[in-house]
Amino acid sequence: MTHHAAVALTSGMGFGLSLIIAIGAQNAFVLRQGLRREHVLPVVAVCAVSDVVLILAGIAGLGSLLDLAPWIVDVMRVGGAAFLLTYAVIAARRARHPAAIEADEGGSDNALWPVVATCLALTWLNPHVYLDTVVLLGSVAATHGGDRWWFGVGASLGSIVWFVSLGYGARLLRPVFARPRSWQVLDALIAAVMVLIALSLLRGLMDS
């Protein structure tokens, strides 16, 4: 690996982490699954693989396609907002009845496929994901010229490290969430985050 490639890889990892660490619908969902120790590996895998696919697509130039067909983003805004508002209602209901999700010893109260489907929806129905990974990250990667793929490798590694750390590191917080009150606060925050993101999507639709 050349010096320029190493710089691109390091820059990609740093830039990728800076985009993904912000609190969002996807991170909130991974955190909750990690706390419950419920289907953590599939959830982490879905998020990481999805990010890698989007990052590579951005470097390959998919962002220019979205510029040619902006209506695609508008459709995703409406669909994503509807899904997020629905999930916000579910989280709010959980917050009203925290005893229903007491600190379980975790595992698999919920079936795998609904959990995976929710994770996929939170990832692929969020236009911000495309704007961050496909458009923004792809544009920054292009500045590295021939080493842009190393930039993508770095960003992909950053995404994998983040989701693994979030999903499996969440269990360190389980003592805090041994009380139903903690779950109530977490679900209330998740509901608020979902609503705020949904509103931002709809506001973006009106501004476009």
XYZ file of C-alpha atoms in Angstrom:
208
model
C 0.000 0.000 0.000
C 1.361 3.386 -0.989
C 1.497 6.394 1.301
C -1.335 8.087 -0.613
C -3.467 4.953 -0.333
C -2.859 4.791 3.425
C -3.848 8.441 3.782
C -7.016 7.817 1.752
C -7.912 4.762 3.847
C -7.396 6.642 7.127
C -9.311 9.658 5.851
C -12.167 7.432 4.699
C -12.451 5.772 8.093
C -12.484 9.101 9.902
C -14.982 10.667 7.521
C -17.229 7.615 7.568
C -17.310 7.549 11.367
C -18.085 11.269 11.507
C -21.177 10.659 9.373
C -22.464 7.558 11.111
C -21.920 8.257 14.814
C -24.624 10.937 14.986
C -27.770 9.805 16.821
C -30.340 8.578 14.333
C -33.093 6.068 13.792
C -30.733 3.288 12.753
C -28.326 3.758 15.665
C -31.195 3.946 18.157
C -32.557 0.640 16.865
C -29.157 -1.090 17.029
C -28.662 0.214 20.574
C -32.005 -1.146 21.708
C -31.378 -4.560 20.161
C -27.948 -4.649 21.764
C -29.394 -3.842 25.185
C -31.943 -6.624 24.788
C -29.311 -8.998 23.348
C -31.890 -9.817 20.714
C -30.750 -10.828 17.205
C -27.690 -8.579 17.570
C -25.570 -10.304 14.924
C -28.184 -10.113 12.123
C -28.955 -6.468 12.955
C -25.282 -5.485 13.007
C -24.693 -7.424 9.776
C -27.624 -5.770 7.980
C -26.483 -2.281 8.976
C -22.810 -2.848 8.170
C -23.397 -4.599 4.832
C -25.945 -1.972 3.790
C -23.478 0.803 4.566
C -20.699 -0.907 2.618
C -22.983 -1.349 -0.403
C -24.046 2.312 -0.302
C -20.475 3.544 0.184
C -19.210 1.549 -2.791
C -22.190 2.685 -4.859
C -21.356 6.302 -4.058
C -17.731 5.848 -5.093
C -18.884 4.133 -8.284
C -20.901 7.238 -9.152
C -24.485 6.410 -8.203
C -24.830 9.903 -6.782
C -24.956 11.329 -10.298
C -27.964 9.093 -11.031
C -29.851 10.570 -8.074
C -29.093 14.023 -9.456
C -30.724 13.006 -12.761
C -33.812 11.571 -11.038
C -34.460 13.676 -7.909
C -38.011 12.327 -7.676
C -36.536 9.088 -6.318
C -35.372 10.954 -3.226
C -38.823 12.543 -2.827
C -40.492 9.131 -2.895
C -38.050 7.892 -0.268
C -38.753 10.946 1.887
C -42.494 10.206 1.987
C -42.048 6.470 2.550
C -39.335 6.985 5.146
C -41.356 9.590 7.056
C -44.421 7.328 7.150
C -42.383 4.403 8.449
C -40.572 6.497 11.065
C -43.816 7.972 12.386
C -45.272 4.473 12.666
C -42.212 3.265 14.553
C -42.402 6.367 16.785
C -45.940 5.401 17.790
C -44.756 1.878 18.640
C -41.871 3.227 20.736
C -44.204 5.682 22.508
C -46.552 2.841 23.411
C -43.621 0.883 24.837
C -42.641 3.953 26.866
C -46.155 4.098 28.362
C -45.900 0.470 29.497
C -42.245 -0.094 30.442
C -43.051 -3.156 32.539
C -43.769 -5.001 29.283
C -40.065 -4.853 28.430
C -38.396 -5.324 31.757
C -34.701 -6.119 31.701
C -35.054 -9.515 30.140
C -32.129 -11.855 30.046
C -32.468 -11.304 26.395
C -32.339 -13.392 23.361
C -35.253 -13.791 21.076
C -38.630 -12.670 22.350
C -39.313 -11.294 18.873
C -39.001 -13.328 15.698
C -35.928 -12.738 13.560
C -37.531 -11.638 10.296
C -39.652 -8.767 11.673
C -36.544 -7.429 13.404
C -34.476 -7.701 10.226
C -37.268 -6.131 8.164
C -37.447 -3.185 10.561
C -33.682 -2.767 10.394
C -33.749 -2.838 6.587
C -36.540 -0.269 6.496
C -34.748 2.074 8.906
C -31.675 1.835 6.691
C -32.980 1.875 3.129
C -36.041 4.124 3.544
C -33.995 6.972 4.986
C -32.934 9.451 2.268
C -30.323 10.901 4.631
C -28.421 7.629 4.290
C -28.183 8.109 0.528
C -27.255 11.761 0.807
C -24.509 10.988 3.338
C -23.003 7.828 1.876
C -23.813 7.907 -1.829
C -23.643 11.643 -2.548
C -21.478 13.283 0.122
C -19.036 10.471 0.826
C -18.829 9.619 -2.862
C -17.978 13.229 -3.682
C -15.248 13.414 -1.039
C -13.839 10.061 -2.173
C -13.566 11.397 -5.726
C -11.050 14.006 -4.515
C -8.608 11.155 -3.823
C -8.488 10.234 -7.493
C -7.112 6.755 -8.075
C -7.018 6.079 -4.333
C -10.756 6.707 -3.914
C -11.409 2.995 -3.451
C -9.011 2.955 -0.508
C -11.075 5.828 0.883
C -14.135 3.606 0.470
C -12.402 0.706 2.215
C -11.600 2.988 5.147
C -15.183 4.265 5.344
C -16.492 0.694 5.166
C -14.178 -0.436 7.964
C -15.319 2.516 10.063
C -18.945 1.517 9.556
C -18.290 -2.110 10.488
C -16.333 -1.145 13.624
C -19.065 1.276 14.691
C -22.003 -1.090 14.358
C -20.167 -3.990 16.002
C -19.153 -1.711 18.888
C -22.665 -0.283 19.266
C -24.472 -3.605 19.016
C -22.218 -5.631 21.290
C -20.996 -2.785 23.505
C -24.557 -1.879 24.482
C -24.602 -4.809 26.913
C -22.222 -2.852 29.145
C -25.174 -0.560 29.850
C -27.499 -3.395 30.876
C -27.134 -2.693 34.635
C -28.553 0.772 33.975
C -31.453 -0.762 32.063
C -32.278 -3.298 34.763
C -35.035 -0.865 35.773
C -38.198 -0.421 33.665
C -37.861 3.332 34.143
C -34.647 3.314 32.086
C -36.408 1.508 29.265
C -39.207 4.056 29.469
C -36.753 6.931 29.033
C -34.941 5.172 26.166
C -38.148 4.422 24.257
C -39.397 7.969 24.787
C -36.134 9.284 23.345
C -36.347 6.855 20.429
C -39.898 8.023 19.690
C -38.760 11.659 19.786
C -35.806 10.970 17.474
C -38.057 9.156 14.996
C -40.548 12.034 14.934
C -37.827 14.656 14.482
C -36.227 12.739 11.611
C -39.618 12.183 9.954
C -40.387 15.902 10.195
C -36.989 16.758 8.734
C -37.717 14.442 5.802
C -41.070 16.098 5.143
C -39.561 19.564 5.513
C -36.941 18.605 2.945
C -39.748 17.530 0.631
C -41.396 20.940 0.896
C -38.096 22.723 0.316
C -37.207 20.665 -2.755
